[in-house]
Amino acid sequence: MSLLKDIQQTVQQVAEAISAVLQIETEIVDDEMTIIAGTGKYKDMINMKEEEGKVEAGYLYGRVIRTNQPYFVEDARNDPSYDPSVLIGLADEWAEICAPIHYNGSVIGVIGLIAFDAKQHQSLVSNKLVLLPYLQRMSELLTSKIAEQAALNNWIKTTQKLEVLIGSIHEGIIAIDENGIITNCNQTAQQLVQKDKDELINMPIEKIWPQSPMLEVIQSGKGYIEQEEHYQCEHHDMHLIVTARPITINAEVLGVVATFRRMADARRLAYELTSEPKDLYFPEIYGKSRGLSLVKKQAEQVASGTSNILITGQSGTGKGMMAAAIHSASNRRSGPFIIVNCGAIPETLLESELFGYASGAFTGARREGKAGKFELADGGTIFLDEIGDLPLHLQVKLLHVLQSKQVERVGSNRLINVNIRVISATNKDLEEMVRTKEFREDLFFRLNVIPLHMPPLSERADDIPLLMVYFLSKYSQMSVHSPLDFSPEVKQVFINYHWPGNVRELENAIEYAVNMTTSSLIDIESIPPRIRNASSPLPPVQIGLDQHSLKDMMQEHEKQILMEMLKKYGHGLEAKRIIASRLDIGLATLYRKIEAYQLLTDEKS
């Protein structure tokens, strides 16, 4: 690569200046024997080759480049070492003085002064001691220009690399000078601020971010990290996380560079880094019973919508799995799925966990404040498990979030927009709680837009064998007796058991059995005692001597059956539904019989 070629215009200007001063023709060639600049006849030969284009051809310039020495040829017309053409009388030059051009320890070209007549010859010969240092100074002039051009090229290259680097960063970047004027920004910043770069450059930072703390950094020289900032600019809301650092030279702050990103993006990143994957799909909810198939079909149908969903059912029926499957099948699947167990968080902490808190909201609060679960769920789904345990005073705040899609942090009066879908779940009778004023009626109707009921395992007898196989496969790998199987007796006991803990209890029972079995066949002795001893026949009907009518005996027998059923399943609404289903009677009929036999003692228990 020819370094002189990169500054050819400057080289030509130097050649013309030398000739103008000395009245002698000038020629400058590079290390590839290309004429870069020249005057007189050499001007017409620019970009052509000298000395056959070969450094080794035995000509003058080739010797200068090879030896790194200057030369003075006093009688060029009679010197074969100058130009072999003198042997046939074709040389036009009378004399020449030339010197190498150095750069970084290498010869990159030759600069020569050539006489073409007696006057120029006389001038060249008489001034040869002065002209050689002069050429060396001209050579230094050219190399300094090359160094300057190289530095400029490196600066341009570095600047371009920096621009590409800044442009490729996913965070927004804005730089301001000591007067608070924007001097640079990247593509992400343009997108977040919603203004083009041409519009942002030379704009005061306060015009887009009023009262920005970046201005304080200019005064104090102290930056800040990951600070939450909120701005409203031309109807555009910006909720940001900002880091600002001063640009300091010789202890003087000359500007500030800020990196920033949307709060929603920061929350999503935090969720992805700290949460385990919870992707779950409808086929992973095992079961083929009519009741489960129906609720799965309903859930799949409403998954793509935006309406709130309330999932009811006993503990252990898979309400959480159904909520996760709905999220995975929705248009929000790429957003977060935030789970909140309203019954597991202490009431004193529940409000700040759900809604977040502002800086200094209470003793022990983080200086920068904290985003609540609703903010973390922005763009995704929030699952409020055990919603029936939510205190009344928080039910009011939850109702406001559902109505306005805005969250107000504890200790703040600023509303934060959230784009969320709410799925709730409970094992309680919310309608009864509404009647007893334990749950707000308006909130119930907001949550219960799409009701889904998870049937208990006692109503899914067809699914028990399927789930037994699934859980056995899941836990049998920990057994030294693998592969395992159930004895026929165990299969029958599991099918007949009423499973008050539902699928969760079934899973735990199989895990217990896998650990307790002493052979490859799980027998009745390996299952939990509560299940092994649960199946007991109803006590025989005691018929007194005074009970003569068939009607009396039948009523007594019916009463005992109901007493045993209530003792076995309980007195809650779900328990009564199970009893009605087992007895093949309507729920209203069951209530009438319970009232008639005065079996209401533990109704609320």
Short mmCIF file of N, CA, C and O in Angstrom, two decimals, residues 360-454:
data_model
loop_
_atom_site.label_atom_id
_atom_site.label_comp_id
_atom_site.label_asym_id
_atom_site.label_seq_id
_atom_site.Cartn_x
_atom_site.Cartn_y
_atom_site.Cartn_z
N GLY A 360 -38.37 6.06 50.91
CA GLY A 360 -38.70 6.62 52.21
C GLY A 360 -40.13 6.38 52.65
O GLY A 360 -40.62 7.07 53.55
N ALA A 361 -40.81 5.39 52.07
CA ALA A 361 -42.22 5.16 52.40
C ALA A 361 -42.39 4.71 53.84
O ALA A 361 -43.39 5.01 54.49
N PHE A 362 -41.40 3.98 54.37
CA PHE A 362 -41.47 3.51 55.75
C PHE A 362 -40.05 3.18 56.21
O PHE A 362 -39.12 3.11 55.41
N THR A 363 -39.90 2.96 57.49
CA THR A 363 -38.59 2.63 58.06
C THR A 363 -38.08 1.32 57.47
O THR A 363 -38.80 0.32 57.47
N GLY A 364 -36.87 1.34 56.98
CA GLY A 364 -36.31 0.13 56.38
C GLY A 364 -36.53 0.02 54.89
O GLY A 364 -36.03 -0.91 54.25
N ALA A 365 -37.27 0.97 54.31
CA ALA A 365 -37.53 0.93 52.86
C ALA A 365 -36.26 1.28 52.10
O ALA A 365 -35.44 2.08 52.55
N ARG A 366 -36.11 0.68 50.94
CA ARG A 366 -34.95 0.99 50.10
C ARG A 366 -34.98 2.45 49.69
O ARG A 366 -36.04 3.02 49.43
N ARG A 367 -33.78 3.04 49.59
CA ARG A 367 -33.70 4.46 49.22
C ARG A 367 -34.29 4.72 47.85
O ARG A 367 -34.92 5.74 47.61
N GLU A 368 -34.09 3.76 46.92
CA GLU A 368 -34.59 3.95 45.57
C GLU A 368 -36.02 3.46 45.38
O GLU A 368 -36.58 3.53 44.28
N GLY A 369 -36.64 2.92 46.47
CA GLY A 369 -37.99 2.39 46.33
C GLY A 369 -37.96 0.98 45.74
O GLY A 369 -36.91 0.40 45.48
N LYS A 370 -39.14 0.42 45.51
CA LYS A 370 -39.22 -0.95 44.99
C LYS A 370 -40.49 -1.11 44.16
O LYS A 370 -41.56 -0.62 44.54
N ALA A 371 -40.35 -1.79 43.04
CA ALA A 371 -41.51 -2.08 42.20
C ALA A 371 -42.28 -3.25 42.80
O ALA A 371 -41.69 -4.21 43.31
N GLY A 372 -43.60 -3.19 42.73
CA GLY A 372 -44.44 -4.27 43.23
C GLY A 372 -44.68 -5.33 42.17
O GLY A 372 -44.24 -5.23 41.03
N LYS A 373 -45.41 -6.37 42.56
CA LYS A 373 -45.66 -7.50 41.66
C LYS A 373 -46.46 -7.07 40.43
O LYS A 373 -46.26 -7.62 39.34
N PHE A 374 -47.36 -6.11 40.59
CA PHE A 374 -48.14 -5.66 39.43
C PHE A 374 -47.24 -4.98 38.41
O PHE A 374 -47.41 -5.17 37.19
N GLU A 375 -46.28 -4.20 38.86
CA GLU A 375 -45.33 -3.58 37.93
C GLU A 375 -44.44 -4.62 37.26
O GLU A 375 -44.15 -4.53 36.06
N LEU A 376 -44.02 -5.62 38.04
CA LEU A 376 -43.18 -6.68 37.47
C LEU A 376 -43.92 -7.49 36.42
O LEU A 376 -43.32 -8.05 35.52
N ALA A 377 -45.25 -7.54 36.54
CA ALA A 377 -46.06 -8.31 35.60
C ALA A 377 -46.42 -7.51 34.35
O ALA A 377 -47.13 -8.04 33.48
N ASP A 378 -45.94 -6.28 34.24
CA ASP A 378 -46.29 -5.43 33.11
C ASP A 378 -45.97 -6.13 31.78
O ASP A 378 -44.86 -6.61 31.57
N GLY A 379 -46.94 -6.20 30.91
CA GLY A 379 -46.77 -6.89 29.63
C GLY A 379 -47.04 -8.38 29.69
O GLY A 379 -46.92 -9.07 28.68
N GLY A 380 -47.39 -8.88 30.88
CA GLY A 380 -47.61 -10.31 31.03
C GLY A 380 -48.85 -10.60 31.86
O GLY A 380 -49.87 -9.92 31.76
N THR A 381 -48.75 -11.63 32.72
CA THR A 381 -49.88 -12.11 33.51
C THR A 381 -49.49 -12.16 34.97
O THR A 381 -48.37 -12.56 35.30
N ILE A 382 -50.40 -11.76 35.85
CA ILE A 382 -50.20 -11.93 37.29
C ILE A 382 -51.22 -12.93 37.79
O ILE A 382 -52.41 -12.85 37.47
N PHE A 383 -50.74 -13.92 38.55
CA PHE A 383 -51.60 -14.97 39.08
C PHE A 383 -51.73 -14.76 40.58
O PHE A 383 -50.77 -14.90 41.33
N LEU A 384 -52.94 -14.40 41.02
CA LEU A 384 -53.21 -14.15 42.44
C LEU A 384 -53.83 -15.41 43.03
O LEU A 384 -55.04 -15.63 42.95
N ASP A 385 -52.97 -16.24 43.62
CA ASP A 385 -53.44 -17.48 44.23
C ASP A 385 -53.99 -17.18 45.62
O ASP A 385 -53.56 -16.24 46.28
N GLU A 386 -54.96 -18.00 46.05
CA GLU A 386 -55.61 -17.82 47.36
C GLU A 386 -56.15 -16.41 47.51
O GLU A 386 -55.95 -15.73 48.53
N ILE A 387 -56.86 -15.94 46.48
CA ILE A 387 -57.37 -14.57 46.48
C ILE A 387 -58.36 -14.34 47.60
O ILE A 387 -58.55 -13.21 48.06
N GLY A 388 -58.98 -15.41 48.09
CA GLY A 388 -59.94 -15.28 49.19
C GLY A 388 -59.30 -14.84 50.48
O GLY A 388 -59.99 -14.40 51.41
N ASP A 389 -57.97 -14.93 50.59
CA ASP A 389 -57.26 -14.50 51.80
C ASP A 389 -56.82 -13.05 51.74
O ASP A 389 -56.16 -12.57 52.67
N LEU A 390 -57.15 -12.33 50.65
CA LEU A 390 -56.73 -10.94 50.53
C LEU A 390 -57.54 -10.07 51.50
O LEU A 390 -58.78 -10.09 51.48
N PRO A 391 -56.87 -9.29 52.36
CA PRO A 391 -57.57 -8.45 53.33
C PRO A 391 -58.48 -7.44 52.62
O PRO A 391 -58.21 -7.01 51.50
N LEU A 392 -59.53 -7.02 53.32
CA LEU A 392 -60.53 -6.12 52.74
C LEU A 392 -59.91 -4.79 52.29
O LEU A 392 -60.26 -4.26 51.24
N HIS A 393 -58.98 -4.23 53.09
CA HIS A 393 -58.44 -2.92 52.73
C HIS A 393 -57.58 -3.00 51.46
O HIS A 393 -57.42 -2.01 50.75
N LEU A 394 -57.02 -4.18 51.16
CA LEU A 394 -56.26 -4.33 49.92
C LEU A 394 -57.16 -4.69 48.75
O LEU A 394 -56.79 -4.49 47.60
N GLN A 395 -58.33 -5.21 49.06
CA GLN A 395 -59.29 -5.50 47.99
C GLN A 395 -59.69 -4.21 47.28
O GLN A 395 -59.92 -4.21 46.06
N VAL A 396 -59.74 -3.10 48.02
CA VAL A 396 -60.09 -1.80 47.42
C VAL A 396 -59.00 -1.39 46.43
O VAL A 396 -59.28 -0.96 45.31
N LYS A 397 -57.72 -1.53 46.82
CA LYS A 397 -56.62 -1.14 45.93
C LYS A 397 -56.56 -2.06 44.71
O LYS A 397 -56.27 -1.61 43.60
N LEU A 398 -56.83 -3.35 44.92
CA LEU A 398 -56.84 -4.29 43.80
C LEU A 398 -57.94 -3.93 42.82
O LEU A 398 -57.74 -3.97 41.59
N LEU A 399 -59.10 -3.55 43.34
CA LEU A 399 -60.21 -3.15 42.47
C LEU A 399 -59.81 -1.95 41.63
O LEU A 399 -60.13 -1.89 40.43
N HIS A 400 -59.09 -1.00 42.22
CA HIS A 400 -58.64 0.18 41.46
C HIS A 400 -57.69 -0.21 40.34
O HIS A 400 -57.78 0.32 39.23
N VAL A 401 -56.78 -1.16 40.61
CA VAL A 401 -55.85 -1.61 39.58
C VAL A 401 -56.61 -2.26 38.43
O VAL A 401 -56.32 -2.02 37.25
N LEU A 402 -57.61 -3.09 38.76
CA LEU A 402 -58.37 -3.77 37.72
C LEU A 402 -59.17 -2.79 36.87
O LEU A 402 -59.34 -2.98 35.67
N GLN A 403 -59.67 -1.72 37.50
CA GLN A 403 -60.50 -0.76 36.77
C GLN A 403 -59.67 0.20 35.93
O GLN A 403 -60.03 0.51 34.80
N SER A 404 -58.55 0.67 36.48
CA SER A 404 -57.79 1.74 35.81
C SER A 404 -56.52 1.26 35.12
O SER A 404 -55.93 2.01 34.35
N LYS A 405 -56.10 0.02 35.42
CA LYS A 405 -54.81 -0.48 34.91
C LYS A 405 -53.67 0.45 35.33
O LYS A 405 -52.72 0.70 34.59
N GLN A 406 -53.77 0.96 36.54
CA GLN A 406 -52.73 1.83 37.11
C GLN A 406 -52.43 1.40 38.53
O GLN A 406 -53.33 0.96 39.26
N VAL A 407 -51.16 1.54 38.93
CA VAL A 407 -50.72 1.15 40.26
C VAL A 407 -50.19 2.38 40.98
O VAL A 407 -49.48 3.20 40.39
N GLU A 408 -50.52 2.50 42.25
CA GLU A 408 -50.00 3.57 43.09
C GLU A 408 -49.16 2.94 44.20
O GLU A 408 -49.68 2.18 45.02
N ARG A 409 -47.87 3.23 44.19
CA ARG A 409 -46.99 2.64 45.20
C ARG A 409 -47.31 3.18 46.59
O ARG A 409 -47.82 4.29 46.74
N VAL A 410 -46.96 2.38 47.59
CA VAL A 410 -47.12 2.83 48.97
C VAL A 410 -46.21 4.04 49.20
O VAL A 410 -45.03 4.02 48.86
N GLY A 411 -46.76 5.12 49.75
CA GLY A 411 -45.99 6.32 50.02
C GLY A 411 -45.84 7.23 48.82
O GLY A 411 -45.06 8.18 48.86
N SER A 412 -46.57 6.97 47.73
CA SER A 412 -46.48 7.79 46.53
C SER A 412 -47.89 8.14 46.06
O SER A 412 -48.83 7.39 46.30
N ASN A 413 -48.01 9.26 45.39
CA ASN A 413 -49.30 9.62 44.80
C ASN A 413 -49.24 9.61 43.27
O ASN A 413 -50.13 10.11 42.60
N ARG A 414 -48.16 9.07 42.74
CA ARG A 414 -48.01 8.99 41.29
C ARG A 414 -48.54 7.66 40.78
O ARG A 414 -48.23 6.60 41.34
N LEU A 415 -49.34 7.72 39.73
CA LEU A 415 -49.93 6.50 39.16
C LEU A 415 -49.02 5.96 38.05
O LEU A 415 -48.53 6.70 37.21
N ILE A 416 -48.81 4.66 38.06
CA ILE A 416 -47.95 3.98 37.08
C ILE A 416 -48.82 3.07 36.23
O ILE A 416 -49.53 2.21 36.76
N ASN A 417 -48.78 3.27 34.93
CA ASN A 417 -49.57 2.43 34.03
C ASN A 417 -49.01 1.02 33.97
O ASN A 417 -47.80 0.83 33.88
N VAL A 418 -49.90 0.03 34.01
CA VAL A 418 -49.48 -1.37 33.89
C VAL A 418 -50.40 -2.07 32.89
O VAL A 418 -51.61 -1.86 32.88
N ASN A 419 -49.79 -2.87 32.06
CA ASN A 419 -50.53 -3.65 31.06
C ASN A 419 -50.49 -5.11 31.51
O ASN A 419 -49.52 -5.82 31.26
N ILE A 420 -51.54 -5.54 32.20
CA ILE A 420 -51.52 -6.87 32.81
C ILE A 420 -52.84 -7.60 32.57
O ILE A 420 -53.87 -7.00 32.27
N ARG A 421 -52.75 -8.92 32.67
CA ARG A 421 -53.95 -9.75 32.74
C ARG A 421 -53.95 -10.44 34.10
O ARG A 421 -52.91 -10.94 34.54
N VAL A 422 -55.10 -10.47 34.76
CA VAL A 422 -55.19 -11.03 36.10
C VAL A 422 -55.90 -12.37 36.06
O VAL A 422 -57.01 -12.48 35.54
N ILE A 423 -55.22 -13.39 36.59
CA ILE A 423 -55.85 -14.70 36.81
C ILE A 423 -55.83 -14.94 38.32
O ILE A 423 -54.77 -14.84 38.95
N SER A 424 -56.99 -15.22 38.91
CA SER A 424 -57.08 -15.47 40.34
C SER A 424 -57.50 -16.91 40.58
O SER A 424 -58.04 -17.57 39.70
N ALA A 425 -57.23 -17.37 41.79
CA ALA A 425 -57.62 -18.73 42.16
C ALA A 425 -57.97 -18.78 43.63
O ALA A 425 -57.42 -18.01 44.44
N THR A 426 -58.88 -19.64 43.99
CA THR A 426 -59.25 -19.81 45.39
C THR A 426 -59.88 -21.17 45.61
O THR A 426 -60.48 -21.75 44.69
N ASN A 427 -59.74 -21.67 46.84
CA ASN A 427 -60.45 -22.89 47.23
C ASN A 427 -61.61 -22.56 48.16
O ASN A 427 -62.23 -23.45 48.74
N LYS A 428 -61.88 -21.26 48.29
CA LYS A 428 -62.97 -20.81 49.15
C LYS A 428 -64.22 -20.50 48.32
O LYS A 428 -64.15 -20.30 47.12
N ASP A 429 -65.35 -20.42 49.02
CA ASP A 429 -66.62 -20.07 48.39
C ASP A 429 -66.74 -18.55 48.42
O ASP A 429 -67.24 -17.97 49.38
N LEU A 430 -66.28 -17.88 47.36
CA LEU A 430 -66.28 -16.42 47.35
C LEU A 430 -67.69 -15.85 47.37
O LEU A 430 -67.93 -14.77 47.93
N GLU A 431 -68.64 -16.56 46.76
CA GLU A 431 -70.03 -16.07 46.78
C GLU A 431 -70.54 -16.03 48.21
O GLU A 431 -71.24 -15.08 48.60
N GLU A 432 -70.22 -17.05 48.99
CA GLU A 432 -70.63 -17.06 50.40
C GLU A 432 -69.90 -15.95 51.16
O GLU A 432 -70.49 -15.28 52.02
N MET A 433 -68.62 -15.72 50.82
CA MET A 433 -67.87 -14.65 51.48
C MET A 433 -68.43 -13.28 51.13
O MET A 433 -68.37 -12.36 51.95
N VAL A 434 -68.96 -13.14 49.92
CA VAL A 434 -69.61 -11.88 49.54
C VAL A 434 -70.86 -11.67 50.39
O VAL A 434 -71.13 -10.56 50.88
N ARG A 435 -71.61 -12.76 50.61
CA ARG A 435 -72.84 -12.66 51.41
C ARG A 435 -72.54 -12.31 52.87
O ARG A 435 -73.30 -11.59 53.51
N THR A 436 -71.40 -12.79 53.36
CA THR A 436 -71.02 -12.52 54.75
C THR A 436 -70.14 -11.27 54.88
O THR A 436 -69.56 -11.04 55.94
N LYS A 437 -70.02 -10.51 53.78
CA LYS A 437 -69.25 -9.25 53.77
C LYS A 437 -67.75 -9.46 54.02
O LYS A 437 -67.05 -8.53 54.44
N GLU A 438 -67.25 -10.65 53.75
CA GLU A 438 -65.81 -10.91 53.89
C GLU A 438 -65.07 -10.64 52.59
O GLU A 438 -63.84 -10.58 52.59
N PHE A 439 -65.81 -10.47 51.51
CA PHE A 439 -65.20 -10.21 50.21
C PHE A 439 -66.08 -9.22 49.47
O PHE A 439 -67.31 -9.34 49.45
N ARG A 440 -65.44 -8.23 48.84
CA ARG A 440 -66.19 -7.18 48.16
C ARG A 440 -66.91 -7.75 46.93
O ARG A 440 -66.32 -8.45 46.11
N GLU A 441 -68.17 -7.39 46.82
CA GLU A 441 -68.96 -7.89 45.70
C GLU A 441 -68.46 -7.32 44.37
O GLU A 441 -68.35 -8.05 43.37
N ASP A 442 -68.11 -6.02 44.35
CA ASP A 442 -67.64 -5.42 43.09
C ASP A 442 -66.33 -6.05 42.63
O ASP A 442 -66.10 -6.27 41.45
N LEU A 443 -65.46 -6.38 43.59
CA LEU A 443 -64.21 -7.04 43.23
C LEU A 443 -64.47 -8.45 42.72
O LEU A 443 -63.82 -8.90 41.76
N PHE A 444 -65.40 -9.14 43.34
CA PHE A 444 -65.72 -10.50 42.91
C PHE A 444 -66.16 -10.51 41.45
O PHE A 444 -65.70 -11.34 40.65
N PHE A 445 -67.01 -9.57 41.08
CA PHE A 445 -67.49 -9.55 39.70
C PHE A 445 -66.39 -9.13 38.73
O PHE A 445 -66.37 -9.58 37.58
N ARG A 446 -65.43 -8.32 39.20
CA ARG A 446 -64.29 -7.95 38.35
C ARG A 446 -63.37 -9.14 38.10
O ARG A 446 -62.86 -9.33 37.00
N LEU A 447 -63.18 -9.95 39.14
CA LEU A 447 -62.31 -11.11 39.01
C LEU A 447 -62.97 -12.26 38.27
O LEU A 447 -62.32 -13.03 37.56
N ASN A 448 -64.26 -12.39 38.44
CA ASN A 448 -65.00 -13.57 37.98
C ASN A 448 -65.60 -13.37 36.58
O ASN A 448 -66.68 -13.88 36.30
N VAL A 449 -64.89 -12.65 35.72
CA VAL A 449 -65.39 -12.45 34.36
C VAL A 449 -65.47 -13.80 33.63
O VAL A 449 -66.48 -14.14 33.00
N ILE A 450 -64.41 -14.59 33.73
CA ILE A 450 -64.38 -15.94 33.15
C ILE A 450 -64.19 -16.92 34.30
O ILE A 450 -63.08 -17.07 34.81
N PRO A 451 -65.26 -17.60 34.75
CA PRO A 451 -65.09 -18.58 35.83
C PRO A 451 -64.70 -19.95 35.28
O PRO A 451 -65.27 -20.44 34.31
N LEU A 452 -63.70 -20.55 35.91
CA LEU A 452 -63.29 -21.92 35.57
C LEU A 452 -63.24 -22.72 36.87
O LEU A 452 -62.68 -22.26 37.86
N HIS A 453 -63.81 -23.91 36.84
CA HIS A 453 -63.83 -24.74 38.05
C HIS A 453 -63.03 -26.02 37.81
O HIS A 453 -63.31 -26.78 36.88
N MET A 454 -62.00 -26.22 38.64
CA MET A 454 -61.19 -27.43 38.55
C MET A 454 -61.86 -28.54 39.35
O MET A 454 -62.02 -28.42 40.58
#
